[in-house]
Amino acid sequence: MTPVPAAGGGPAPGGPVRLGARSWAAVGLLTAVGVVAFGWPLLAHELSGLAHSGDAPWLFALLLPLLLAVVVAGVAEGGLDAKTVAMLGVLAAAGAALRPLGAGTAGLEPMFFLMVLAGRALGPGFGFVLGAVTIFASALLTGGVGPWMPFQMLAMAWVAMGAGLLPDRGRLRGRAELLLVAAYGAVAALGYGLVMNLQGWPYLAGTGTGISFVPGDPPLENLRRFAAYATATSLGWDVTRAALTAVLVLTVGGLVLRALRRATRRAAFHAPVGFAPPPAPPDGGADGGGADGEGPPGDGPGAGDHRSGAAGERDRRDSGARNSADPGPVA
């Protein structure tokens, strides 16, 4: 049977990947868990433990099943099919390969621009899964597995998801779109560094200094110290990351966006597929076959006798023509 586009409604092929309600519920639960995991030290009691090395395994144990739940729900709801998962694997591998190029030196991390562009072209749900999977794959590739990894997975998932939530995806194109995505990429790169500083600040800044975390202090006081800590320790790296992301988006972002959108159109993620019945067999009398239309032309019963009679008739006509042309002996 021949596959054909099925009639009816449904999203147009070539657009961003759409996730259903169950997938978004899992994304929302993951986001809530991440907010608590990043921000709990600000509300911690003075006698509580500070290091994230104790809660990171628990966060990772929650993160993987919930991330798997997003994928499974997307597959069940039709938002993630085999072509979408293949695209996810290709982009995650590309992002994992880009990460070691800068190795975080002076904030040079070229993978950010790919995550932002992929989230913009393929949608927020796809971007969320892509950001988390890319960090996981790159950590295995570079040996960057540690208590910081689940926090990096969540932060990068938010970065890519935010790009998919930018407005005017259908109408904004060209230089205006690149400016919007570049501005978002710069802000998101700064935000990534900020939340990762929040993850490490309680136990990396030491104690007894003006930038140290003080458990039990009012949140505003700790946030003031955190702002001083982020400015003194990593602002230069974050600004470099933001600048590199914006420059890459402005220079090669148009090519990457067109390539991603062309790939989604050809993959037709949302095109419903039906199966047309096979064409009816041709009429038997039209092709010289039997009455039921089977068999090649001229192979029906009596076909051999018909061919022999026709050949004999041609021989008789040729013989008569030769006799009429021969005048015979002259008397």
mmCIF file of N, CA and C in Angstrom, residues 94-95 98 101 109-121 130 156 159-160 163 178 181-182 184-186 189 241-257 260:
data_model
loop_
_atom_site.group_PDB
_atom_site.id
_atom_site.type_symbol
_atom_site.label_atom_id
_atom_site.label_comp_id
_atom_site.label_asym_id
_atom_site.label_seq_id
_atom_site.Cartn_x
_atom_site.Cartn_y
_atom_site.Cartn_z
ATOM 1 N N ALA A 94 26.405 16.784 18.223
ATOM 2 C CA ALA A 94 27.102 17.986 17.748
ATOM 3 C C ALA A 94 27.427 18.926 18.906
ATOM 4 N N GLY A 95 26.473 19.116 19.820
ATOM 5 C CA GLY A 95 26.736 19.972 20.970
ATOM 6 C C GLY A 95 27.810 19.407 21.879
ATOM 7 N N LEU A 98 31.087 20.131 20.338
ATOM 8 C CA LEU A 98 31.490 21.543 20.400
ATOM 9 C C LEU A 98 32.020 21.930 21.777
ATOM 10 N N LEU A 101 35.809 22.185 22.519
ATOM 11 C CA LEU A 101 36.595 23.125 21.720
ATOM 12 C C LEU A 101 37.031 24.326 22.545
ATOM 13 N N GLU A 109 32.617 29.000 25.125
ATOM 14 C CA GLU A 109 31.825 27.780 25.057
ATOM 15 C C GLU A 109 30.906 27.877 23.841
ATOM 16 N N PRO A 110 31.368 27.386 22.677
ATOM 17 C CA PRO A 110 30.586 27.552 21.444
ATOM 18 C C PRO A 110 29.312 26.722 21.399
ATOM 19 N N MET A 111 29.133 25.773 22.306
ATOM 20 C CA MET A 111 27.928 24.944 22.256
ATOM 21 C C MET A 111 26.668 25.756 22.559
ATOM 22 N N PHE A 112 26.808 26.908 23.218
ATOM 23 C CA PHE A 112 25.633 27.680 23.601
ATOM 24 C C PHE A 112 24.852 28.162 22.390
ATOM 25 N N PHE A 113 25.554 28.588 21.351
ATOM 26 C CA PHE A 113 24.835 29.139 20.204
ATOM 27 C C PHE A 113 24.025 28.048 19.506
ATOM 28 N N LEU A 114 24.527 26.802 19.486
ATOM 29 C CA LEU A 114 23.774 25.714 18.869
ATOM 30 C C LEU A 114 22.532 25.372 19.682
ATOM 31 N N MET A 115 22.647 25.379 21.008
ATOM 32 C CA MET A 115 21.487 25.087 21.843
ATOM 33 C C MET A 115 20.404 26.156 21.661
ATOM 34 N N VAL A 116 20.820 27.408 21.576
ATOM 35 C CA VAL A 116 19.852 28.500 21.415
ATOM 36 C C VAL A 116 19.155 28.389 20.057
ATOM 37 N N LEU A 117 19.920 28.150 18.994
ATOM 38 C CA LEU A 117 19.325 28.066 17.662
ATOM 39 C C LEU A 117 18.434 26.838 17.520
ATOM 40 N N ALA A 118 18.840 25.719 18.101
ATOM 41 C CA ALA A 118 18.010 24.514 18.024
ATOM 42 C C ALA A 118 16.708 24.705 18.783
ATOM 43 N N GLY A 119 16.769 25.334 19.948
ATOM 44 C CA GLY A 119 15.546 25.611 20.678
ATOM 45 C C GLY A 119 14.626 26.547 19.918
ATOM 46 N N ARG A 120 15.204 27.539 19.240
ATOM 47 C CA ARG A 120 14.401 28.470 18.448
ATOM 48 C C ARG A 120 13.714 27.761 17.286
ATOM 49 N N ALA A 121 14.439 26.897 16.577
ATOM 50 C CA ALA A 121 13.889 26.269 15.378
ATOM 51 C C ALA A 121 12.952 25.107 15.694
ATOM 52 N N LEU A 130 16.876 18.537 24.647
ATOM 53 C CA LEU A 130 18.181 18.631 23.989
ATOM 54 C C LEU A 130 19.240 19.209 24.915
ATOM 55 N N MET A 156 21.154 24.225 31.301
ATOM 56 C CA MET A 156 21.193 24.233 29.847
ATOM 57 C C MET A 156 19.822 23.901 29.260
ATOM 58 N N VAL A 159 18.031 27.102 29.180
ATOM 59 C CA VAL A 159 18.551 27.992 28.134
ATOM 60 C C VAL A 159 17.913 27.658 26.786
ATOM 61 N N ALA A 160 17.934 26.371 26.418
ATOM 62 C CA ALA A 160 17.385 25.974 25.120
ATOM 63 C C ALA A 160 15.866 26.118 25.084
ATOM 64 N N ALA A 163 14.788 29.747 24.397
ATOM 65 C CA ALA A 163 14.882 30.163 22.996
ATOM 66 C C ALA A 163 13.638 29.762 22.219
ATOM 67 N N LEU A 178 17.559 37.228 13.929
ATOM 68 C CA LEU A 178 18.912 36.981 14.427
ATOM 69 C C LEU A 178 19.264 37.932 15.565
ATOM 70 N N VAL A 181 17.442 36.606 18.661
ATOM 71 C CA VAL A 181 18.048 35.381 19.185
ATOM 72 C C VAL A 181 19.422 35.675 19.769
ATOM 73 N N ALA A 182 20.197 36.569 19.138
ATOM 74 C CA ALA A 182 21.511 36.914 19.666
ATOM 75 C C ALA A 182 21.395 37.607 21.025
ATOM 76 N N TYR A 184 18.905 37.270 23.138
ATOM 77 C CA TYR A 184 18.517 36.256 24.110
ATOM 78 C C TYR A 184 19.702 35.361 24.471
ATOM 79 N N GLY A 185 20.498 34.966 23.474
ATOM 80 C CA GLY A 185 21.650 34.109 23.747
ATOM 81 C C GLY A 185 22.629 34.747 24.712
ATOM 82 N N ALA A 186 22.859 36.057 24.559
ATOM 83 C CA ALA A 186 23.768 36.748 25.474
ATOM 84 C C ALA A 186 23.207 36.762 26.894
ATOM 85 N N ALA A 189 23.302 33.222 28.360
ATOM 86 C CA ALA A 189 24.644 32.811 28.758
ATOM 87 C C ALA A 189 25.035 33.437 30.088
ATOM 88 N N ARG A 241 31.401 34.485 27.451
ATOM 89 C CA ARG A 241 30.472 33.483 26.924
ATOM 90 C C ARG A 241 29.300 34.153 26.217
ATOM 91 N N ALA A 242 28.765 35.203 26.835
ATOM 92 C CA ALA A 242 27.632 35.913 26.231
ATOM 93 C C ALA A 242 28.033 36.562 24.908
ATOM 94 N N ALA A 243 29.210 37.176 24.865
ATOM 95 C CA ALA A 243 29.660 37.835 23.635
ATOM 96 C C ALA A 243 29.893 36.819 22.524
ATOM 97 N N LEU A 244 30.524 35.687 22.842
ATOM 98 C CA LEU A 244 30.772 34.664 21.831
ATOM 99 C C LEU A 244 29.460 34.100 21.292
ATOM 100 N N THR A 245 28.501 33.861 22.169
ATOM 101 C CA THR A 245 27.209 33.340 21.724
ATOM 102 C C THR A 245 26.526 34.319 20.780
ATOM 103 N N ALA A 246 26.520 35.605 21.126
ATOM 104 C CA ALA A 246 25.883 36.604 20.275
ATOM 105 C C ALA A 246 26.586 36.718 18.927
ATOM 106 N N VAL A 247 27.906 36.706 18.925
ATOM 107 C CA VAL A 247 28.652 36.831 17.668
ATOM 108 C C VAL A 247 28.393 35.629 16.765
ATOM 109 N N LEU A 248 28.396 34.423 17.322
ATOM 110 C CA LEU A 248 28.153 33.229 16.507
ATOM 111 C C LEU A 248 26.735 33.214 15.945
ATOM 112 N N VAL A 249 25.772 33.652 16.734
ATOM 113 C CA VAL A 249 24.398 33.701 16.236
ATOM 114 C C VAL A 249 24.286 34.700 15.084
ATOM 115 N N LEU A 250 24.918 35.858 15.208
ATOM 116 C CA LEU A 250 24.819 36.884 14.170
ATOM 117 C C LEU A 250 25.569 36.498 12.904
ATOM 118 N N THR A 251 26.636 35.729 13.022
ATOM 119 C CA THR A 251 27.453 35.406 11.846
ATOM 120 C C THR A 251 26.979 34.139 11.131
ATOM 121 N N VAL A 252 26.739 33.078 11.853
ATOM 122 C CA VAL A 252 26.353 31.810 11.209
ATOM 123 C C VAL A 252 24.956 31.360 11.616
ATOM 124 N N GLY A 253 24.266 32.152 12.416
ATOM 125 C CA GLY A 253 22.950 31.740 12.888
ATOM 126 C C GLY A 253 21.935 31.584 11.776
ATOM 127 N N GLY A 254 21.990 32.462 10.771
ATOM 128 C CA GLY A 254 21.039 32.347 9.671
ATOM 129 C C GLY A 254 21.173 31.031 8.927
ATOM 130 N N LEU A 255 22.406 30.622 8.647
ATOM 131 C CA LEU A 255 22.641 29.351 7.953
ATOM 132 C C LEU A 255 22.148 28.175 8.790
ATOM 133 N N VAL A 256 22.437 28.210 10.085
ATOM 134 C CA VAL A 256 22.036 27.092 10.943
ATOM 135 C C VAL A 256 20.519 27.022 11.071
ATOM 136 N N LEU A 257 19.867 28.166 11.230
ATOM 137 C CA LEU A 257 18.409 28.166 11.331
ATOM 138 C C LEU A 257 17.770 27.638 10.057
ATOM 139 N N LEU A 260 18.257 23.843 9.932
ATOM 140 C CA LEU A 260 17.384 23.133 10.864
ATOM 141 C C LEU A 260 15.940 23.135 10.379
#
